[in-house]
Amino acid sequence: MDTPFWNREIETAERSRIEQIQLQRLKTIVGWALRTPFYRKRLTQVGINAPQDIRRLQDLQRIPYTTKDDLRLNFPKGLLAVDMKEVLRIHSSSGTTGIPTVIYFARDDVDNWTDLLARSITGTGAVPGDVFQNMMTYGMFTGGLGLHYGAERVGMTVIPIGGGNTKRQIQTMKDFQTTVVHVTPSYLLHIHSRLGEDGIGRPDLALRKAFIGAEPHSENTRRKLEELLQIEAYNSYGLSELNGPGVAFECVCQKDMHVWEDAYIAEVINPHTGAVLKEGEEGELVLTNLVRRATPMLRYRTRDLAFLYPQGCDCGRTHRRLSRILGRTDDMLIINGVNVFPSQIEEKIMRIPEVATNYQIHVDKNGALDRLTVKVEIYPKLFLGEVAKLEALKQKIVDELRASIVISPLVELHEPGALPVSEGKAKRVVDDRPKD
Ligand code: DLL
């Protein structure tokens, strides 16, 4: 297949060459990791005291896994490997406040990440001169700036519009004849549902491609988007702990995503036992970042369930492909691309004195978008008071939650006993989004 490359030599390198690069970079990154208080302790405990202690790629398996809790417990600088003066940028995971997870980038880290994104974008057939409307949220979330820099490096015309404001998104797509968008799949479906409202319809747009990611979606959703909008949609996977987008991206073949194996080592493990699984077996994805020195990340447990394909793809790239994300091993919800842990919601509402003990988190669809409703029981005497007071309480709960989880939920107030009480383990989360 005639496909575009950003760096043909690396993208089509033989397995032995990729493994050679991986070993050399793993040694280097272990050297950087040893400069951080967290990894110095972890690595010396297993007898890794210097980069030379990594002799073969298999030595990776001597390194213990890193978890999100490790990052939180070592906040803010326990995983920082360089002097703060060298840090060019800081990002964090979406939707997490309280104790966030923080990632530091040195200048060359930003440069390497940008290159991976330029590579990913080029693999989809997007070219210099394409008009790129970046509908992902900017800020600490990696989806905004990550793709922004990558698209600039490719030579696209970048519109850094950020998330939300659908009318303006559609108007902008028309005004500048946007050809490529970067967006969550749910938001793109929503945009489609609003086309035509201000007299701007599909024929007024020049859209050809969409990069979709940051939240789970099925092959059916992708095909639906492609048919509704007459575009090509490419799946894009990443997480802030491992830079952000650009870990794995679909190529023009659209048969799942190439993991850039010169920059990441991907393993799939049994989430219960921690045992490394064979290629093709489904389990939890574990990633090692080989090229980020300010915050090295070794064997990070992503909590995402997936499998790896054997080498090979019609495009000629040799880097192995990652399946769609098939689920999570924890209870993290992804609501319109924002990660939310039920515990964050509980923590906030239980601190509000008017709230009684029972609550429920409900997620469903409102059109194409996800909708989060938090139902709380409040003390009976409050129901006897004025309506204005109840409205104020509702607003207070919305504000508190928004400050913690970044999105605004709907809040419903209920009398005690109104919400279902489960016998045994409480079922706090009801996710009614269709599984297509
Ligand atoms: O969502 C980075 C990103 C931005 C990826 C833009 C793609 C596009 P976090 O906020 O740290 O980073 O959330 C990471 O989101 O562990 C997955 O559970 C989920 N996720 C990301 N991409 C996909 C995808 C960004 N393509 C978490 N399919 C990850 C399914 C995805 N889930």
Tab-separated table of C-alpha atoms and ligand atoms in Angstrom:
chain	number	residue	atom	x	y	z
A	1	MET	CA	0.000	0.000	0.000
A	2	ASP	CA	1.303	3.446	-0.895
A	3	THR	CA	1.506	5.166	2.467
A	4	PRO	CA	3.159	8.287	3.777
A	5	PHE	CA	5.923	8.130	6.376
A	6	TRP	CA	7.400	10.712	8.716
A	7	ASN	CA	10.496	8.641	9.442
A	8	ARG	CA	10.470	5.650	7.120
A	9	GLU	CA	13.684	4.176	8.452
A	10	ILE	CA	12.427	3.931	12.022
A	11	GLU	CA	8.820	3.120	11.175
A	12	THR	CA	9.774	0.155	9.006
A	13	ALA	CA	12.817	-1.001	10.982
A	14	GLU	CA	13.307	-4.729	11.409
A	15	ARG	CA	12.443	-6.256	14.756
A	16	SER	CA	16.089	-6.752	15.682
A	17	ARG	CA	16.795	-3.065	15.043
A	18	ILE	CA	13.787	-1.987	17.109
A	19	GLU	CA	14.912	-4.209	19.960
A	20	GLN	CA	18.432	-2.845	19.729
A	21	ILE	CA	17.061	0.697	20.052
A	22	GLN	CA	14.815	-0.367	22.915
A	23	LEU	CA	17.688	-1.899	24.874
A	24	GLN	CA	19.937	1.070	24.415
A	25	ARG	CA	17.187	3.509	25.401
A	26	LEU	CA	16.039	1.397	28.322
A	27	LYS	CA	19.542	1.592	29.765
A	28	THR	CA	19.559	5.349	29.334
A	29	ILE	CA	16.139	5.823	30.873
A	30	VAL	CA	16.999	3.585	33.835
A	31	GLY	CA	19.976	5.907	34.360
A	32	TRP	CA	17.584	8.865	34.501
A	33	ALA	CA	15.126	6.998	36.689
A	34	LEU	CA	17.896	6.316	39.213
A	35	ARG	CA	18.133	10.073	39.705
A	36	THR	CA	14.609	10.198	41.128
A	37	PRO	CA	14.002	9.398	44.807
A	38	PHE	CA	11.132	7.060	43.918
A	39	TYR	CA	12.924	4.875	41.358
A	40	ARG	CA	16.271	4.945	43.168
A	41	LYS	CA	14.606	3.091	46.019
A	42	ARG	CA	12.554	0.803	43.792
A	43	LEU	CA	15.390	-0.143	41.474
A	44	THR	CA	18.135	-0.636	44.007
A	45	GLN	CA	15.789	-2.936	45.937
A	46	VAL	CA	15.864	-5.312	42.954
A	47	GLY	CA	19.597	-4.963	42.394
A	48	ILE	CA	19.512	-2.395	39.608
A	49	ASN	CA	22.032	0.223	40.687
A	50	ALA	CA	23.273	1.494	37.342
A	51	PRO	CA	22.281	1.401	33.639
A	52	GLN	CA	24.795	-1.422	33.066
A	53	ASP	CA	22.660	-3.669	35.250
A	54	ILE	CA	20.257	-3.821	32.300
A	55	ARG	CA	22.012	-6.227	29.936
A	56	ARG	CA	19.197	-7.673	27.886
A	57	LEU	CA	15.665	-6.508	27.085
A	58	GLN	CA	14.346	-9.290	29.312
A	59	ASP	CA	15.901	-7.472	32.272
A	60	LEU	CA	12.931	-5.123	32.013
A	61	GLN	CA	10.974	-7.825	33.807
A	62	ARG	CA	13.126	-7.367	36.900
A	63	ILE	CA	11.693	-3.862	37.302
A	64	PRO	CA	8.582	-3.641	39.525
A	65	TYR	CA	5.417	-2.121	38.083
A	66	THR	CA	4.601	1.543	38.660
A	67	THR	CA	1.007	2.501	39.523
A	68	LYS	CA	-1.048	5.677	39.644
A	69	ASP	CA	-0.892	5.466	43.434
A	70	ASP	CA	2.898	5.534	43.279
A	71	LEU	CA	2.616	8.785	41.343
A	72	ARG	CA	0.158	10.266	43.799
A	73	LEU	CA	2.130	9.207	46.860
A	74	ASN	CA	5.270	10.722	45.397
A	75	PHE	CA	3.648	13.984	44.375
A	76	PRO	CA	4.978	16.489	43.502
A	77	LYS	CA	8.632	15.751	42.788
A	78	GLY	CA	9.344	12.148	43.703
A	79	LEU	CA	9.589	11.142	40.040
A	80	LEU	CA	11.363	14.229	38.774
A	81	ALA	CA	14.755	13.336	37.281
A	82	VAL	CA	16.052	16.747	36.239
A	83	ASP	CA	16.609	20.110	37.857
A	84	MET	CA	13.408	22.205	37.828
A	85	LYS	CA	15.273	24.774	35.731
A	86	GLU	CA	15.322	22.228	32.930
A	87	VAL	CA	11.570	21.670	33.014
A	88	LEU	CA	9.902	23.275	30.041
A	89	ARG	CA	6.337	22.209	30.680
A	90	ILE	CA	4.079	20.463	33.195
A	91	HIS	CA	1.006	18.391	32.355
A	92	SER	CA	-1.359	16.343	34.462
A	93	SER	CA	-4.046	13.739	34.024
A	94	SER	CA	-7.493	15.017	33.048
A	95	GLY	CA	-10.144	15.405	35.685
A	96	THR	CA	-8.008	14.620	38.672
A	97	THR	CA	-7.544	17.161	41.390
A	98	GLY	CA	-6.953	16.535	45.079
A	99	ILE	CA	-3.689	14.696	44.704
A	100	PRO	CA	-3.011	14.934	40.998
A	101	THR	CA	-0.507	13.031	38.941
A	102	VAL	CA	2.032	15.359	37.440
A	103	ILE	CA	4.323	14.900	34.468
A	104	TYR	CA	7.357	17.094	33.788
A	105	PHE	CA	8.778	17.594	30.315
A	106	ALA	CA	12.308	18.813	29.563
A	107	ARG	CA	12.915	20.561	26.232
A	108	ASP	CA	13.992	17.369	24.470
A	109	ASP	CA	11.003	15.509	25.949
A	110	VAL	CA	8.610	17.964	24.313
A	111	ASP	CA	10.623	17.657	21.133
A	112	ASN	CA	10.507	13.838	21.122
A	113	TRP	CA	6.806	13.770	21.908
A	114	THR	CA	6.102	16.276	19.157
A	115	ASP	CA	7.983	14.073	16.741
A	116	LEU	CA	5.892	11.044	17.678
A	117	LEU	CA	2.770	13.056	16.998
A	118	ALA	CA	4.074	14.316	13.665
A	119	ARG	CA	4.738	10.669	12.822
A	120	SER	CA	1.253	9.639	13.931
A	121	ILE	CA	-0.441	12.417	11.963
A	122	THR	CA	1.549	11.685	8.815
A	123	GLY	CA	0.591	8.017	9.047
A	124	THR	CA	-3.053	8.959	8.543
A	125	GLY	CA	-2.291	10.691	5.262
A	126	ALA	CA	-2.708	14.221	6.622
A	127	VAL	CA	-0.312	16.602	4.927
A	128	PRO	CA	1.204	20.097	5.191
A	129	GLY	CA	-1.458	22.567	4.195
A	130	ASP	CA	-4.266	20.630	5.836
A	131	VAL	CA	-6.311	22.921	8.071
A	132	PHE	CA	-6.341	21.351	11.504
A	133	GLN	CA	-8.996	22.317	14.039
A	134	ASN	CA	-7.988	21.089	17.460
A	135	MET	CA	-11.221	20.618	19.415
A	136	MET	CA	-9.538	18.989	22.404
A	137	THR	CA	-9.314	20.942	25.632
A	138	TYR	CA	-6.095	22.897	26.032
A	139	GLY	CA	-4.481	23.413	29.424
A	140	MET	CA	-2.966	20.698	31.587
A	141	PHE	CA	-4.767	18.015	29.550
A	142	THR	CA	-2.334	16.588	27.013
A	143	GLY	CA	-4.837	16.304	24.160
A	144	GLY	CA	-4.669	20.025	23.342
A	145	LEU	CA	-1.022	21.009	23.249
A	146	GLY	CA	0.243	17.561	22.229
A	147	LEU	CA	-1.508	17.416	18.883
A	148	HIS	CA	-1.090	21.164	18.455
A	149	TYR	CA	2.691	20.885	18.382
A	150	GLY	CA	2.636	17.724	16.268
A	151	ALA	CA	0.376	19.302	13.667
A	152	GLU	CA	2.555	22.409	13.483
A	153	ARG	CA	5.610	20.257	12.964
A	154	VAL	CA	3.914	18.495	10.064
A	155	GLY	CA	3.188	21.910	8.599
A	156	MET	CA	-0.570	21.936	8.983
A	157	THR	CA	-2.446	25.170	9.597
A	158	VAL	CA	-3.475	24.868	13.222
A	159	ILE	CA	-6.643	26.352	14.692
A	160	PRO	CA	-6.254	26.063	18.487
A	161	ILE	CA	-9.946	26.425	19.211
A	162	GLY	CA	-10.065	24.029	22.177
A	163	GLY	CA	-13.140	22.186	23.432
A	164	GLY	CA	-16.812	23.132	23.478
A	165	ASN	CA	-18.928	25.916	21.965
A	166	THR	CA	-20.411	23.854	19.165
A	167	LYS	CA	-21.819	26.774	17.165
A	168	ARG	CA	-18.417	28.386	17.018
A	169	GLN	CA	-16.759	25.083	16.103
A	170	ILE	CA	-19.074	24.640	13.129
A	171	GLN	CA	-18.759	28.255	12.026
A	172	THR	CA	-14.961	27.984	12.255
A	173	MET	CA	-14.943	24.772	10.250
A	174	LYS	CA	-16.807	26.628	7.536
A	175	ASP	CA	-14.870	29.911	7.693
A	176	PHE	CA	-11.438	28.302	7.432
A	177	GLN	CA	-12.462	25.211	5.471
A	178	THR	CA	-11.075	22.869	8.102
A	179	THR	CA	-9.933	19.552	6.649
A	180	VAL	CA	-8.874	17.662	9.793
A	181	VAL	CA	-10.276	17.731	13.328
A	182	HIS	CA	-9.001	16.310	16.592
A	183	VAL	CA	-11.914	15.489	18.845
A	184	THR	CA	-13.470	12.932	21.169
A	185	PRO	CA	-15.805	10.596	19.263
A	186	SER	CA	-18.797	11.615	21.408
A	187	TYR	CA	-18.236	15.288	20.692
A	188	LEU	CA	-17.908	14.676	16.972
A	189	LEU	CA	-21.247	12.864	17.012
A	190	HIS	CA	-22.688	15.850	18.836
A	191	ILE	CA	-21.269	18.241	16.258
A	192	HIS	CA	-22.869	16.167	13.536
A	193	SER	CA	-26.241	16.385	15.289
A	194	ARG	CA	-25.995	20.190	15.289
A	195	LEU	CA	-25.062	20.579	11.629
A	196	GLY	CA	-27.668	22.489	9.693
A	197	GLU	CA	-28.869	24.574	12.663
A	198	ASP	CA	-27.299	27.856	11.586
A	199	GLY	CA	-27.682	27.156	7.930
A	200	ILE	CA	-24.265	25.454	7.815
A	201	GLY	CA	-24.507	21.918	6.537
A	202	ARG	CA	-22.090	19.234	5.420
A	203	PRO	CA	-21.735	20.667	1.875
A	204	ASP	CA	-20.352	23.901	3.381
A	205	LEU	CA	-17.497	22.052	5.048
A	206	ALA	CA	-14.241	20.659	3.678
A	207	LEU	CA	-13.726	18.044	6.392
A	208	ARG	CA	-11.785	14.929	5.331
A	209	LYS	CA	-10.389	13.352	8.462
A	210	ALA	CA	-10.855	13.141	12.218
A	211	PHE	CA	-8.424	11.962	14.863
A	212	ILE	CA	-10.602	10.486	17.576
A	213	GLY	CA	-9.465	9.401	21.022
A	214	ALA	CA	-9.263	10.094	24.744
A	215	GLU	CA	-12.298	7.898	25.414
A	216	PRO	CA	-13.442	4.374	24.590
A	217	HIS	CA	-15.488	3.863	21.466
A	218	SER	CA	-16.344	0.923	19.268
A	219	GLU	CA	-15.633	0.108	15.651
A	220	ASN	CA	-19.351	0.741	15.036
A	221	THR	CA	-19.071	4.271	16.362
A	222	ARG	CA	-16.097	4.925	14.113
A	223	ARG	CA	-17.940	3.614	11.050
A	224	LYS	CA	-21.019	5.609	11.982
A	225	LEU	CA	-18.971	8.804	12.190
A	226	GLU	CA	-17.313	8.034	8.889
A	227	GLU	CA	-20.636	7.462	7.161
A	228	LEU	CA	-22.494	10.369	8.710
A	229	LEU	CA	-19.763	12.868	7.960
A	230	GLN	CA	-18.167	11.215	4.922
A	231	ILE	CA	-14.741	11.315	6.490
A	232	GLU	CA	-11.991	8.954	7.613
A	233	ALA	CA	-11.732	8.624	11.391
A	234	TYR	CA	-8.502	7.426	13.039
A	235	ASN	CA	-8.262	6.034	16.528
A	236	SER	CA	-5.645	7.634	18.761
A	237	TYR	CA	-4.562	6.321	22.160
A	238	GLY	CA	-2.419	7.709	24.904
A	239	LEU	CA	-2.367	8.754	28.533
A	240	SER	CA	-0.776	11.644	30.319
A	241	GLU	CA	1.539	9.457	32.377
A	242	LEU	CA	3.122	8.330	29.101
A	243	ASN	CA	3.192	11.837	27.495
A	244	GLY	CA	-0.413	11.860	26.300
A	245	PRO	CA	-1.639	11.162	22.748
A	246	GLY	CA	0.911	9.640	20.384
A	247	VAL	CA	1.484	6.359	22.226
A	248	ALA	CA	-0.468	4.463	19.562
A	249	PHE	CA	-2.221	5.745	16.449
A	250	GLU	CA	-3.946	4.212	13.462
A	251	CYS	CA	-2.349	4.374	10.045
A	252	VAL	CA	-4.159	4.608	6.720
A	253	CYS	CA	-5.013	0.889	6.951
A	254	GLN	CA	-7.256	1.653	9.987
A	255	LYS	CA	-6.696	-1.779	11.462
A	256	ASP	CA	-5.933	-0.738	15.025
A	257	MET	CA	-3.094	1.359	16.307
A	258	HIS	CA	0.678	1.152	15.892
A	259	VAL	CA	2.480	1.533	19.215
A	260	TRP	CA	5.680	3.489	18.569
A	261	GLU	CA	8.016	0.838	19.851
A	262	ASP	CA	11.198	2.853	19.576
A	263	ALA	CA	9.675	5.193	22.190
A	264	TYR	CA	7.563	2.808	24.297
A	265	ILE	CA	7.858	-0.789	25.386
A	266	ALA	CA	4.381	-2.298	25.527
A	267	GLU	CA	3.619	-5.366	27.607
A	268	VAL	CA	0.293	-6.997	28.362
A	269	ILE	CA	-0.111	-8.590	31.776
A	270	ASN	CA	-2.654	-10.576	33.715
A	271	PRO	CA	-4.161	-7.850	35.916
A	272	HIS	CA	-4.695	-10.254	38.813
A	273	THR	CA	-1.361	-12.065	38.932
A	274	GLY	CA	0.910	-9.559	37.210
A	275	ALA	CA	2.252	-12.283	34.889
A	276	VAL	CA	3.331	-11.104	31.430
A	277	LEU	CA	1.043	-12.547	28.750
A	278	LYS	CA	1.813	-13.769	25.260
A	279	GLU	CA	1.261	-11.657	22.152
A	280	GLY	CA	-2.428	-11.696	21.233
A	281	GLU	CA	-3.678	-12.403	24.745
A	282	GLU	CA	-5.956	-9.826	26.313
A	283	GLY	CA	-4.907	-8.187	29.556
A	284	GLU	CA	-3.770	-4.950	31.131
A	285	LEU	CA	-1.464	-2.795	29.072
A	286	VAL	CA	1.807	-1.866	30.755
A	287	LEU	CA	3.988	0.815	29.203
A	288	THR	CA	7.560	1.971	29.621
A	289	ASN	CA	8.493	5.365	28.277
A	290	LEU	CA	11.913	5.172	26.631
A	291	VAL	CA	12.462	8.774	25.653
A	292	ARG	CA	11.211	11.041	28.417
A	293	ARG	CA	13.939	11.879	30.854
A	294	ALA	CA	12.329	14.549	33.095
A	295	THR	CA	9.760	12.021	34.339
A	296	PRO	CA	10.897	8.513	33.416
A	297	MET	CA	8.072	6.003	33.616
A	298	LEU	CA	8.952	2.335	33.929
A	299	ARG	CA	6.385	-0.432	33.517
A	300	TYR	CA	3.376	1.782	34.189
A	301	ARG	CA	0.131	-0.107	34.751
A	302	THR	CA	-2.355	1.726	32.559
A	303	ARG	CA	-5.450	-0.139	33.850
A	304	ASP	CA	-6.526	-0.306	30.195
A	305	LEU	CA	-7.441	-3.717	28.803
A	306	ALA	CA	-6.199	-4.531	25.303
A	307	PHE	CA	-4.055	-6.953	23.319
A	308	LEU	CA	-1.136	-6.668	20.940
A	309	TYR	CA	-1.109	-7.997	17.383
A	310	PRO	CA	1.948	-9.736	16.009
A	311	GLN	CA	4.239	-7.615	13.902
A	312	GLY	CA	3.178	-6.534	10.445
A	313	CYS	CA	0.644	-4.303	8.704
A	314	ASP	CA	-0.187	-3.623	5.065
A	315	CYS	CA	1.281	-0.130	5.422
A	316	GLY	CA	4.766	-1.558	5.893
A	317	ARG	CA	5.217	-0.314	9.443
A	318	THR	CA	6.807	-2.925	11.653
A	319	HIS	CA	5.771	-1.463	14.999
A	320	ARG	CA	3.199	-3.764	16.563
A	321	ARG	CA	-0.437	-2.794	16.702
A	322	LEU	CA	-2.561	-2.337	19.790
A	323	SER	CA	-6.223	-3.343	19.810
A	324	ARG	CA	-8.964	-0.926	20.735
A	325	ILE	CA	-9.162	-0.385	24.455
A	326	LEU	CA	-11.568	-3.102	25.580
A	327	GLY	CA	-12.238	-1.900	29.124
A	328	ARG	CA	-10.617	-0.862	32.384
A	329	THR	CA	-9.467	-2.840	35.370
A	330	ASP	CA	-10.614	-0.113	37.759
A	331	ASP	CA	-13.809	1.899	38.169
A	332	MET	CA	-12.609	4.990	36.320
A	333	LEU	CA	-15.370	6.564	34.230
A	334	ILE	CA	-14.568	8.538	31.106
A	335	ILE	CA	-17.192	11.231	30.636
A	336	ASN	CA	-16.892	13.178	27.415
A	337	GLY	CA	-13.178	12.445	27.452
A	338	VAL	CA	-12.626	13.474	31.056
A	339	ASN	CA	-11.464	10.846	33.539
A	340	VAL	CA	-13.549	10.690	36.691
A	341	PHE	CA	-13.146	8.358	39.634
A	342	PRO	CA	-16.333	7.720	41.659
A	343	SER	CA	-14.226	8.207	44.798
A	344	GLN	CA	-13.620	11.848	43.828
A	345	ILE	CA	-17.367	12.450	43.772
A	346	GLU	CA	-17.949	10.646	47.034
A	347	GLU	CA	-15.157	12.546	48.729
A	348	LYS	CA	-16.718	15.882	47.822
A	349	ILE	CA	-20.369	15.213	48.512
A	350	MET	CA	-19.751	13.527	51.824
A	351	ARG	CA	-18.129	16.710	53.071
A	352	ILE	CA	-21.300	18.697	52.493
A	353	PRO	CA	-23.180	18.707	55.824
A	354	GLU	CA	-26.668	18.774	54.292
A	355	VAL	CA	-26.041	15.549	52.399
A	356	ALA	CA	-27.161	12.310	54.056
A	357	THR	CA	-25.359	9.026	53.452
A	358	ASN	CA	-26.860	7.550	50.315
A	359	TYR	CA	-26.007	8.748	46.827
A	360	GLN	CA	-25.842	7.451	43.299
A	361	ILE	CA	-23.763	8.362	40.275
A	362	HIS	CA	-25.669	7.987	37.054
A	363	VAL	CA	-24.197	8.216	33.572
A	364	ASP	CA	-26.231	8.140	30.379
A	365	LYS	CA	-26.389	9.773	26.988
A	366	ASN	CA	-28.019	13.082	26.174
A	367	GLY	CA	-27.977	12.945	22.410
A	368	ALA	CA	-24.405	12.083	21.459
A	369	LEU	CA	-22.836	13.413	24.647
A	370	ASP	CA	-22.331	11.727	27.971
A	371	ARG	CA	-24.371	13.085	30.859
A	372	LEU	CA	-23.422	12.749	34.497
A	373	THR	CA	-26.109	13.002	37.167
A	374	VAL	CA	-25.287	12.848	40.834
A	375	LYS	CA	-28.295	11.896	42.939
A	376	VAL	CA	-27.982	12.619	46.635
A	377	GLU	CA	-30.255	12.081	49.587
A	378	ILE	CA	-30.550	15.042	51.930
A	379	TYR	CA	-31.987	15.287	55.432
A	380	PRO	CA	-35.839	15.441	55.576
A	381	LYS	CA	-36.027	18.771	57.385
A	382	LEU	CA	-34.412	20.457	54.404
A	383	PHE	CA	-37.363	19.499	52.240
A	384	LEU	CA	-39.642	21.482	54.510
A	385	GLY	CA	-37.648	24.664	53.864
A	386	GLU	CA	-37.830	27.109	51.008
A	387	VAL	CA	-37.344	26.086	47.396
A	388	ALA	CA	-34.705	28.789	47.016
A	389	LYS	CA	-32.623	27.124	49.715
A	390	LEU	CA	-32.821	23.793	47.934
A	391	GLU	CA	-31.756	25.424	44.684
A	392	ALA	CA	-28.817	27.050	46.459
A	393	LEU	CA	-27.790	23.700	47.924
A	394	LYS	CA	-27.996	22.079	44.513
A	395	GLN	CA	-25.794	24.795	43.078
A	396	LYS	CA	-23.336	24.405	45.925
A	397	ILE	CA	-23.024	20.680	45.181
A	398	VAL	CA	-22.566	21.384	41.461
A	399	ASP	CA	-19.834	23.951	42.225
A	400	GLU	CA	-18.003	21.670	44.636
A	401	LEU	CA	-18.061	18.812	42.165
A	402	ARG	CA	-17.021	20.949	39.236
A	403	ALA	CA	-14.003	22.146	41.204
A	404	SER	CA	-12.962	18.548	41.753
A	405	ILE	CA	-13.838	16.663	38.577
A	406	VAL	CA	-13.650	19.563	36.093
A	407	ILE	CA	-17.047	18.822	34.561
A	408	SER	CA	-20.444	20.082	35.705
A	409	PRO	CA	-22.822	17.299	36.694
A	410	LEU	CA	-26.571	17.530	37.029
A	411	VAL	CA	-27.519	17.216	40.668
A	412	GLU	CA	-30.761	15.740	41.956
A	413	LEU	CA	-31.818	16.067	45.581
A	414	HIS	CA	-33.834	13.218	47.070
A	415	GLU	CA	-35.502	12.496	50.384
A	416	PRO	CA	-33.873	9.841	52.547
A	417	GLY	CA	-34.868	6.367	51.428
A	418	ALA	CA	-35.672	7.484	47.897
A	419	LEU	CA	-32.547	6.046	46.306
A	420	PRO	CA	-32.162	2.275	46.015
A	421	VAL	CA	-30.266	0.633	48.822
A	422	SER	CA	-28.456	-2.471	47.772
A	423	GLU	CA	-28.053	-5.382	50.089
A	424	GLY	CA	-24.380	-6.049	50.445
A	425	LYS	CA	-21.986	-4.064	48.308
A	426	ALA	CA	-23.475	-0.681	47.412
A	427	LYS	CA	-23.963	-0.089	43.722
A	428	ARG	CA	-23.064	3.557	43.527
A	429	VAL	CA	-22.477	3.839	39.798
A	430	VAL	CA	-25.121	3.170	37.179
A	431	ASP	CA	-23.749	3.467	33.686
A	432	ASP	CA	-26.624	3.415	31.213
A	433	ARG	CA	-24.609	4.370	28.149
A	434	PRO	CA	-25.302	1.923	25.336
A	435	LYS	CA	-22.528	-0.566	24.700
A	436	ASP	CA	-22.501	-0.823	20.923
B	1	DLL	O1	-6.779	11.017	27.252
B	1	DLL	C1	-4.617	11.460	26.252
B	1	DLL	C2	-5.253	11.552	24.903
B	1	DLL	C3	-5.645	12.779	24.415
B	1	DLL	C4	-5.389	10.428	24.105
B	1	DLL	C5	-6.185	12.882	23.151
B	1	DLL	C6	-5.927	10.514	22.832
B	1	DLL	C7	-6.337	11.743	22.352
B	1	DLL	P1	-5.613	10.991	30.027
B	1	DLL	O2	-6.502	12.121	30.309
B	1	DLL	O3	-4.496	10.713	30.969
B	1	DLL	O4	-4.945	11.148	28.626
B	1	DLL	O5	-6.547	9.699	29.923
B	1	DLL	C8	-5.982	8.466	29.588
B	1	DLL	O6	-8.036	7.710	28.564
B	1	DLL	O7	-5.818	5.376	30.105
B	1	DLL	C9	-7.693	5.389	28.508
B	1	DLL	O8	-8.447	4.792	29.556
B	1	DLL	C10	-8.474	6.531	27.892
B	1	DLL	N1	-8.202	6.639	26.455
B	1	DLL	C11	-7.356	7.477	25.830
B	1	DLL	N2	-7.405	7.271	24.488
B	1	DLL	C12	-8.291	6.265	24.267
B	1	DLL	C13	-8.780	5.587	23.102
B	1	DLL	C14	-5.582	11.193	27.401
B	1	DLL	N3	-8.384	5.886	21.882
B	1	DLL	C15	-7.034	7.383	29.532
B	1	DLL	N4	-9.668	4.588	23.293
B	1	DLL	C16	-6.456	6.071	29.066
B	1	DLL	C17	-10.092	4.257	24.539
B	1	DLL	C18	-8.793	5.860	25.528
B	1	DLL	N5	-9.691	4.867	25.651
